[in-house]
Amino acid sequence: MEKVMPSFDKNRQKLGEILPLSTPFTVIIDASERCNFQCSYCYRSNTKNKENWGYAKRNDLITWEIFEKAVAQIKEFPEEVRQISLSNHGEPLCNRKIPQMVRYIKENGIKSRISIHTNASLLDEDYITELAEADIDRIVVSLQGLSTEKYAKICRAAVDFEQLYANLSKLYKRKKHTQVYVKIMNCALDDGEEEKFYNLFTPICDRAFVEQEVPIWKGEEKDTNSISNKYGDTFAMQQCCPLIFHTIVIATNGDVYPCTQLLREEILGNINEKSLREIWNGSQRMELLKRQCELNNPQICDDCYIKQNSIYSDEDMIDDYRREIFLRLKTEEGGKIHNAR
Ligand SMILES: C[S@@+](CC[C@H](N)C(=O)[O-])C[C@H]1O[C@@H](n2cnc3c(N)ncnc32)[C@H](O)[C@@H]1O
């Protein structure tokens, strides 16, 4: 089946040869720290210790003012950001303004791919039409089961699976250029259900894939030399995190984080006080990048699994380039390097 494909793009550049970047590949503008699910494998299942929720414990939606500012500042980079993701760890559709945000970004002349990861459970007739008409570039739907009962068990939420399926069919029918990708966690499938998943969903999406559960939120499996990512591919354990070099995160209150690690306490700044470009090129971020190259990471990076899970192909691994990148960081500091395309 030609639609059975993971949701990442395969035409990748060798990161080690082009870092550091003057323009991020991905800016995450977190539309919603809120989520309507409590998936068993997610930090949200631990409701007793909300400290583990990091900055998501605020449970906020982004304000329109912060969102507008983020968009204006994205335009200040010397090149086009490749992707603007409107979702982080929460459920973006908790924010009804996603279609309005997509339109606003496009009206501002930004050509970046606009994407969300969503559980799709909050789609209704109006939301389907609005999203389809806004022509968002990519929607990655995370399924958590193939029945209402499975949803109750895995995400402790009342989801009518037949209705969810009907809504996704409508979205696929009404969309214009949007790429709809559907994925499911292996732990959400019963024995023999993989084929059922592909049979049900390949007719109503552009790509479908079964992903593996990985220890994102815990520092397990440290004593192995290799590790499987969520796409089932095995790579050597990484020491340098590629994500921190190509992605930046704007939280709902305008705070800027260097990566998607929720428990990272120090922020790089706030877009109300400094522009995103200044923060991207600023000494605090540069110091973090250099420390990655020197393998002198802050504790939070050492314990973090994101660096393993950000490896989708050999091109993403930067350990062998860390000395070169370090030298380029020292000599080119200030964002003088232009992204190679
Ligand atoms: C945390 S959700 C947030 C975005 C949105 N609410 C959604 O459902 O897609 C992001 C994605 O990460 C996946 N995910 C969360 N924890 C995971 C883990 N331990 N292993 C693999 N994937 C995980 C989820 O299944 C989902 O596809």
Short mmCIF file of C-alpha atoms and ligand atoms in Angstrom, two decimals:
data_model
loop_
_atom_site.label_atom_id
_atom_site.label_comp_id
_atom_site.label_asym_id
_atom_site.label_seq_id
_atom_site.Cartn_x
_atom_site.Cartn_y
_atom_site.Cartn_z
CA MET A 1 0.00 0.00 0.00
CA GLU A 2 1.69 3.19 -1.13
CA LYS A 3 0.07 5.23 1.64
CA VAL A 4 1.76 3.28 4.45
CA MET A 5 4.42 5.82 5.37
CA PRO A 6 5.62 7.59 8.52
CA SER A 7 4.67 11.24 8.87
CA PHE A 8 8.17 12.75 8.50
CA ASP A 9 9.69 13.91 5.22
CA LYS A 10 12.32 11.65 3.71
CA ASN A 11 14.25 14.20 1.64
CA ARG A 12 16.55 15.35 4.42
CA GLN A 13 19.77 17.35 4.43
CA LYS A 14 22.86 16.21 6.34
CA LEU A 15 22.42 18.38 9.41
CA GLY A 16 26.07 18.13 10.46
CA GLU A 17 27.11 19.90 7.27
CA ILE A 18 24.76 22.88 7.56
CA LEU A 19 24.55 23.71 11.27
CA PRO A 20 24.21 26.24 12.80
CA LEU A 21 21.19 27.72 11.00
CA SER A 22 20.39 31.40 10.68
CA THR A 23 16.69 30.52 10.39
CA PRO A 24 15.02 27.68 12.29
CA PHE A 25 13.56 24.83 10.28
CA THR A 26 10.60 24.64 12.65
CA VAL A 27 8.96 27.18 14.91
CA ILE A 28 6.43 25.71 17.29
CA ILE A 29 3.79 28.24 18.31
CA ASP A 30 1.97 26.40 21.06
CA ALA A 31 -1.73 27.16 20.50
CA SER A 32 -2.86 25.06 23.46
CA GLU A 33 -1.16 23.65 26.53
CA ARG A 34 -4.52 22.08 27.29
CA CYS A 35 -5.47 18.55 26.36
CA ASN A 36 -8.80 16.76 26.63
CA PHE A 37 -7.09 13.34 26.91
CA GLN A 38 -5.03 11.69 29.62
CA CYS A 39 -3.19 9.03 27.63
CA SER A 40 -1.73 6.27 29.75
CA TYR A 41 1.78 6.64 28.24
CA CYS A 42 1.80 10.46 28.47
CA TYR A 43 2.98 12.65 31.37
CA ARG A 44 -0.65 13.79 31.67
CA SER A 45 -1.65 10.45 33.12
CA ASN A 46 0.25 11.50 36.23
CA THR A 47 -2.29 13.96 37.63
CA LYS A 48 -0.99 13.65 41.21
CA ASN A 49 2.36 15.25 40.44
CA LYS A 50 1.69 18.14 38.10
CA GLU A 51 5.29 19.30 38.52
CA ASN A 52 6.06 16.66 35.89
CA TRP A 53 3.90 18.58 33.45
CA GLY A 54 6.55 21.31 33.25
CA TYR A 55 5.27 24.45 31.58
CA ALA A 56 2.13 22.64 30.35
CA LYS A 57 0.79 22.67 33.90
CA ARG A 58 -0.42 26.21 33.21
CA ASN A 59 -3.02 24.67 30.89
CA ASP A 60 -3.33 27.89 28.89
CA LEU A 61 -4.38 28.74 25.35
CA ILE A 62 -2.22 31.24 23.47
CA THR A 63 -3.61 34.77 23.37
CA TRP A 64 -4.20 36.37 19.97
CA GLU A 65 -1.79 39.16 20.89
CA ILE A 66 1.10 36.72 21.51
CA PHE A 67 0.20 34.79 18.37
CA GLU A 68 0.29 37.95 16.18
CA LYS A 69 3.62 38.92 17.69
CA ALA A 70 5.04 35.47 17.00
CA VAL A 71 3.99 35.67 13.35
CA ALA A 72 5.47 39.16 12.92
CA GLN A 73 8.76 37.96 14.43
CA ILE A 74 8.93 34.83 12.27
CA LYS A 75 8.99 37.20 9.28
CA GLU A 76 12.21 38.78 10.58
CA PHE A 77 14.35 35.72 9.86
CA PRO A 78 16.52 36.00 6.73
CA GLU A 79 14.91 32.94 5.16
CA GLU A 80 11.53 31.26 5.22
CA VAL A 81 10.99 29.02 8.24
CA ARG A 82 10.22 25.60 6.78
CA GLN A 83 7.46 24.67 9.17
CA ILE A 84 5.24 26.41 11.67
CA SER A 85 3.65 23.90 13.99
CA LEU A 86 0.68 25.11 15.98
CA SER A 87 0.83 22.16 18.35
CA ASN A 88 3.24 21.03 21.02
CA HIS A 89 2.29 18.69 23.87
CA GLY A 90 -1.33 19.80 24.29
CA GLU A 91 -4.32 19.34 22.02
CA PRO A 92 -4.39 22.20 19.49
CA LEU A 93 -8.10 21.86 18.72
CA CYS A 94 -8.86 22.92 22.31
CA ASN A 95 -8.15 26.29 20.73
CA ARG A 96 -11.02 27.10 18.35
CA LYS A 97 -8.89 29.71 16.61
CA ILE A 98 -6.62 27.30 14.71
CA PRO A 99 -8.33 28.02 11.32
CA GLN A 100 -8.12 31.77 12.00
CA MET A 101 -4.42 31.37 12.85
CA VAL A 102 -3.73 29.47 9.64
CA ARG A 103 -5.45 32.17 7.58
CA TYR A 104 -3.55 34.90 9.42
CA ILE A 105 -0.16 33.28 8.77
CA LYS A 106 -0.98 32.91 5.06
CA GLU A 107 -2.34 36.45 4.79
CA ASN A 108 1.01 37.62 6.14
CA GLY A 109 2.67 36.17 3.07
CA ILE A 110 4.41 33.38 4.99
CA LYS A 111 4.96 30.29 2.84
CA SER A 112 6.08 27.93 5.62
CA ARG A 113 4.25 24.62 5.93
CA ILE A 114 1.63 25.02 8.67
CA SER A 115 0.93 21.87 10.62
CA ILE A 116 -0.76 20.43 13.68
CA HIS A 117 -0.67 17.10 15.49
CA THR A 118 -4.14 16.43 16.86
CA ASN A 119 -6.21 13.70 18.44
CA ALA A 120 -9.08 14.97 16.20
CA SER A 121 -11.68 14.21 18.87
CA LEU A 122 -12.87 17.83 19.03
CA LEU A 123 -13.68 18.01 15.33
CA ASP A 124 -17.30 18.86 14.65
CA GLU A 125 -19.17 19.94 11.53
CA ASP A 126 -18.06 23.60 11.79
CA TYR A 127 -14.48 22.85 12.80
CA ILE A 128 -14.07 20.41 9.88
CA THR A 129 -15.31 22.99 7.37
CA GLU A 130 -13.23 25.82 8.86
CA LEU A 131 -10.03 23.75 8.91
CA ALA A 132 -10.58 22.50 5.38
CA GLU A 133 -11.28 26.01 4.10
CA ALA A 134 -8.27 27.48 5.90
CA ASP A 135 -6.24 25.00 3.83
CA ILE A 136 -3.78 24.10 6.58
CA ASP A 137 -0.86 22.26 4.98
CA ARG A 138 -0.61 19.21 7.19
CA ILE A 139 -2.75 17.56 9.85
CA VAL A 140 -1.22 14.59 11.65
CA VAL A 141 -3.96 12.68 13.45
CA SER A 142 -2.92 10.59 16.45
CA LEU A 143 -5.35 7.74 16.99
CA GLN A 144 -5.47 5.99 20.34
CA GLY A 145 -7.57 2.97 19.45
CA LEU A 146 -10.04 1.52 16.98
CA SER A 147 -13.03 1.45 19.31
CA THR A 148 -14.84 3.61 21.83
CA GLU A 149 -13.80 1.13 24.55
CA LYS A 150 -10.11 1.43 23.65
CA TYR A 151 -10.30 5.22 23.84
CA ALA A 152 -11.85 5.01 27.30
CA LYS A 153 -9.03 2.72 28.39
CA ILE A 154 -6.01 4.46 26.81
CA CYS A 155 -6.96 8.12 27.06
CA ARG A 156 -9.66 8.14 29.69
CA ALA A 157 -11.94 10.09 27.38
CA ALA A 158 -15.41 9.46 25.99
CA VAL A 159 -14.79 9.27 22.24
CA ASP A 160 -17.39 7.81 19.90
CA PHE A 161 -15.06 6.02 17.50
CA GLU A 162 -17.69 5.73 14.70
CA GLN A 163 -18.24 9.50 14.91
CA LEU A 164 -14.49 10.19 14.92
CA TYR A 165 -14.11 8.05 11.80
CA ALA A 166 -17.04 9.82 10.10
CA ASN A 167 -15.50 13.22 10.96
CA LEU A 168 -12.12 12.23 9.53
CA SER A 169 -13.82 10.97 6.34
CA LYS A 170 -15.56 14.34 6.00
CA LEU A 171 -12.30 16.20 6.56
CA TYR A 172 -10.59 14.14 3.86
CA LYS A 173 -13.46 14.80 1.45
CA ARG A 174 -13.67 18.54 2.11
CA LYS A 175 -9.97 19.41 2.31
CA LYS A 176 -8.25 21.28 -0.49
CA HIS A 177 -4.43 20.88 -0.41
CA THR A 178 -4.14 19.68 3.18
CA GLN A 179 -2.14 16.48 3.66
CA VAL A 180 -3.92 14.34 6.24
CA TYR A 181 -1.66 11.77 7.94
CA VAL A 182 -3.09 9.26 10.40
CA LYS A 183 -1.01 7.36 12.92
CA ILE A 184 -1.71 5.03 15.80
CA MET A 185 0.43 3.85 18.70
CA ASN A 186 1.21 0.14 18.71
CA CYS A 187 0.00 -0.08 22.32
CA ALA A 188 -3.44 1.12 21.15
CA LEU A 189 -3.86 -1.87 18.81
CA ASP A 190 -4.96 -5.35 19.83
CA ASP A 191 -3.35 -8.40 18.23
CA GLY A 192 -4.19 -8.55 14.54
CA GLU A 193 -5.65 -5.05 14.44
CA GLU A 194 -2.83 -3.52 12.37
CA GLU A 195 -4.38 -4.65 9.10
CA LYS A 196 -7.77 -3.37 10.22
CA PHE A 197 -6.17 0.03 10.92
CA TYR A 198 -4.63 0.25 7.44
CA ASN A 199 -7.80 -1.01 5.74
CA LEU A 200 -9.96 1.52 7.57
CA PHE A 201 -7.73 4.56 7.25
CA THR A 202 -5.76 4.40 4.00
CA PRO A 203 -8.95 5.29 2.02
CA ILE A 204 -9.42 8.47 4.07
CA CYS A 205 -5.90 9.83 4.49
CA ASP A 206 -2.74 10.63 2.55
CA ARG A 207 -0.46 8.55 4.78
CA ALA A 208 -1.03 6.03 7.56
CA PHE A 209 1.46 4.47 9.97
CA VAL A 210 1.68 2.42 13.16
CA GLU A 211 4.14 4.05 15.58
CA GLN A 212 5.98 2.45 18.48
CA GLU A 213 5.76 3.70 22.03
CA VAL A 214 9.12 5.12 23.09
CA PRO A 215 10.28 6.26 26.54
CA ILE A 216 9.92 9.98 25.81
CA TRP A 217 9.25 11.04 29.33
CA LYS A 218 11.72 8.82 31.16
CA GLY A 219 15.46 8.29 30.92
CA GLU A 220 15.30 4.51 30.49
CA GLU A 221 17.39 2.28 28.23
CA LYS A 222 20.54 4.34 28.84
CA ASP A 223 22.78 1.31 29.03
CA THR A 224 22.15 0.22 25.44
CA ASN A 225 24.24 1.37 22.46
CA SER A 226 21.34 1.62 20.09
CA ILE A 227 17.74 2.54 20.30
CA SER A 228 14.57 2.23 18.21
CA ASN A 229 12.69 5.38 17.39
CA LYS A 230 8.91 5.59 17.18
CA TYR A 231 9.03 4.65 13.49
CA GLY A 232 10.68 1.35 14.40
CA ASP A 233 14.11 2.26 12.95
CA THR A 234 17.19 1.55 15.05
CA PHE A 235 20.00 4.07 15.45
CA ALA A 236 23.08 4.44 17.64
CA MET A 237 22.38 6.29 20.90
CA GLN A 238 23.03 10.00 20.36
CA GLN A 239 24.92 12.41 22.55
CA CYS A 240 24.20 15.67 20.71
CA CYS A 241 20.58 16.66 20.30
CA PRO A 242 19.71 17.74 16.74
CA LEU A 243 16.34 19.23 17.73
CA ILE A 244 17.85 22.08 19.68
CA PHE A 245 19.74 23.15 16.53
CA HIS A 246 16.77 23.37 14.17
CA THR A 247 13.65 24.00 16.25
CA ILE A 248 12.44 26.65 18.68
CA VAL A 249 9.32 26.77 20.82
CA ILE A 250 7.09 29.72 21.69
CA ALA A 251 4.90 28.90 24.70
CA THR A 252 1.39 30.32 25.14
CA ASN A 253 2.66 33.24 27.27
CA GLY A 254 5.40 34.20 24.80
CA ASP A 255 8.21 32.47 26.69
CA VAL A 256 10.73 30.93 24.31
CA TYR A 257 12.22 27.49 24.95
CA PRO A 258 15.13 26.00 23.02
CA CYS A 259 13.35 22.65 22.53
CA THR A 260 10.24 20.66 23.34
CA GLN A 261 11.50 19.35 26.70
CA LEU A 262 8.68 20.31 29.08
CA LEU A 263 10.78 20.18 32.23
CA ARG A 264 13.37 22.64 31.02
CA GLU A 265 13.21 25.41 33.55
CA GLU A 266 15.28 28.20 32.07
CA ILE A 267 13.69 30.14 29.23
CA LEU A 268 15.65 31.92 26.51
CA GLY A 269 13.49 35.01 26.72
CA ASN A 270 9.97 36.20 26.00
CA ILE A 271 8.82 37.58 22.65
CA ASN A 272 7.29 40.58 24.42
CA GLU A 273 10.78 41.65 25.40
CA LYS A 274 13.10 40.37 22.69
CA SER A 275 12.49 39.28 19.13
CA LEU A 276 12.57 35.60 18.24
CA ARG A 277 15.46 36.25 15.89
CA GLU A 278 17.46 37.94 18.66
CA ILE A 279 16.72 34.99 20.92
CA TRP A 280 17.68 32.48 18.18
CA ASN A 281 21.03 34.21 17.65
CA GLY A 282 21.49 35.25 21.27
CA SER A 283 24.35 34.26 23.53
CA GLN A 284 22.18 32.10 25.82
CA ARG A 285 21.10 29.81 22.97
CA MET A 286 24.59 29.82 21.42
CA GLU A 287 26.01 28.72 24.76
CA LEU A 288 23.55 25.82 24.89
CA LEU A 289 24.51 24.75 21.36
CA LYS A 290 28.21 24.90 22.19
CA ARG A 291 27.63 22.87 25.33
CA GLN A 292 25.87 20.24 23.22
CA CYS A 293 28.93 20.05 20.96
CA GLU A 294 31.30 19.77 23.93
CA LEU A 295 29.09 17.10 25.52
CA ASN A 296 28.82 19.35 28.52
CA ASN A 297 25.04 19.40 28.52
CA PRO A 298 22.84 20.72 31.25
CA GLN A 299 21.45 17.84 33.35
CA ILE A 300 18.06 18.20 31.67
CA CYS A 301 19.57 17.30 28.27
CA ASP A 302 21.44 14.30 29.66
CA ASP A 303 18.23 12.85 31.03
CA CYS A 304 16.19 13.70 27.94
CA TYR A 305 15.07 11.17 25.41
CA ILE A 306 14.12 13.72 22.74
CA LYS A 307 17.61 13.57 21.22
CA GLN A 308 17.08 9.90 20.40
CA ASN A 309 13.57 10.41 19.18
CA SER A 310 14.54 13.31 16.89
CA ILE A 311 16.60 10.96 14.74
CA TYR A 312 14.50 9.97 11.75
CA SER A 313 17.35 9.12 9.37
CA ASP A 314 21.18 9.08 9.22
CA GLU A 315 21.12 12.70 8.02
CA ASP A 316 19.83 13.81 11.42
CA MET A 317 22.76 12.43 13.44
CA ILE A 318 25.28 15.10 14.38
CA ASP A 319 27.58 13.40 16.91
CA ASP A 320 30.34 12.92 14.31
CA TYR A 321 30.17 16.60 13.33
CA ARG A 322 30.16 18.09 16.80
CA ARG A 323 33.71 19.50 16.61
CA GLU A 324 33.10 21.11 13.21
CA ILE A 325 29.81 22.57 14.39
CA PHE A 326 31.51 23.91 17.51
CA LEU A 327 34.14 25.69 15.40
CA ARG A 328 31.49 27.13 13.12
CA LEU A 329 29.55 28.32 16.15
CA LYS A 330 32.63 30.09 17.48
CA THR A 331 33.55 31.75 14.24
CA GLU A 332 30.11 32.44 12.82
CA GLU A 333 28.33 33.46 16.00
CA GLY A 334 25.71 36.10 15.39
CA GLY A 335 23.73 34.19 12.79
CA LYS A 336 25.88 34.92 9.79
CA ILE A 337 25.50 31.44 8.33
CA HIS A 338 22.72 31.17 5.80
CA ASN A 339 20.67 28.04 5.64
CA ALA A 340 21.75 25.75 2.86
CA ARG A 341 18.75 24.67 0.86
C1 LIG B 1 1.52 14.32 23.08
S1 LIG B 1 0.65 14.40 21.53
C2 LIG B 1 0.26 16.10 21.46
C3 LIG B 1 -0.43 16.50 20.19
C4 LIG B 1 -1.86 16.10 19.99
N1 LIG B 1 -2.67 16.23 21.16
C5 LIG B 1 -1.95 14.70 19.40
O1 LIG B 1 -2.75 13.91 19.94
O2 LIG B 1 -1.31 14.42 18.40
C6 LIG B 1 1.90 14.24 20.31
C7 LIG B 1 2.11 12.86 19.79
O3 LIG B 1 3.10 12.21 20.57
C8 LIG B 1 2.76 10.86 20.70
N2 LIG B 1 3.36 10.34 21.92
C9 LIG B 1 3.20 10.76 23.19
N3 LIG B 1 3.92 10.02 24.04
C10 LIG B 1 4.56 9.10 23.29
C11 LIG B 1 5.46 8.04 23.58
N4 LIG B 1 5.83 7.76 24.82
N5 LIG B 1 5.93 7.31 22.55
C12 LIG B 1 5.57 7.59 21.26
N6 LIG B 1 4.73 8.58 20.93
C13 LIG B 1 4.23 9.32 21.92
C14 LIG B 1 1.23 10.89 20.76
O4 LIG B 1 0.65 9.65 20.41
C15 LIG B 1 0.91 11.94 19.74
O5 LIG B 1 0.88 11.36 18.47
#
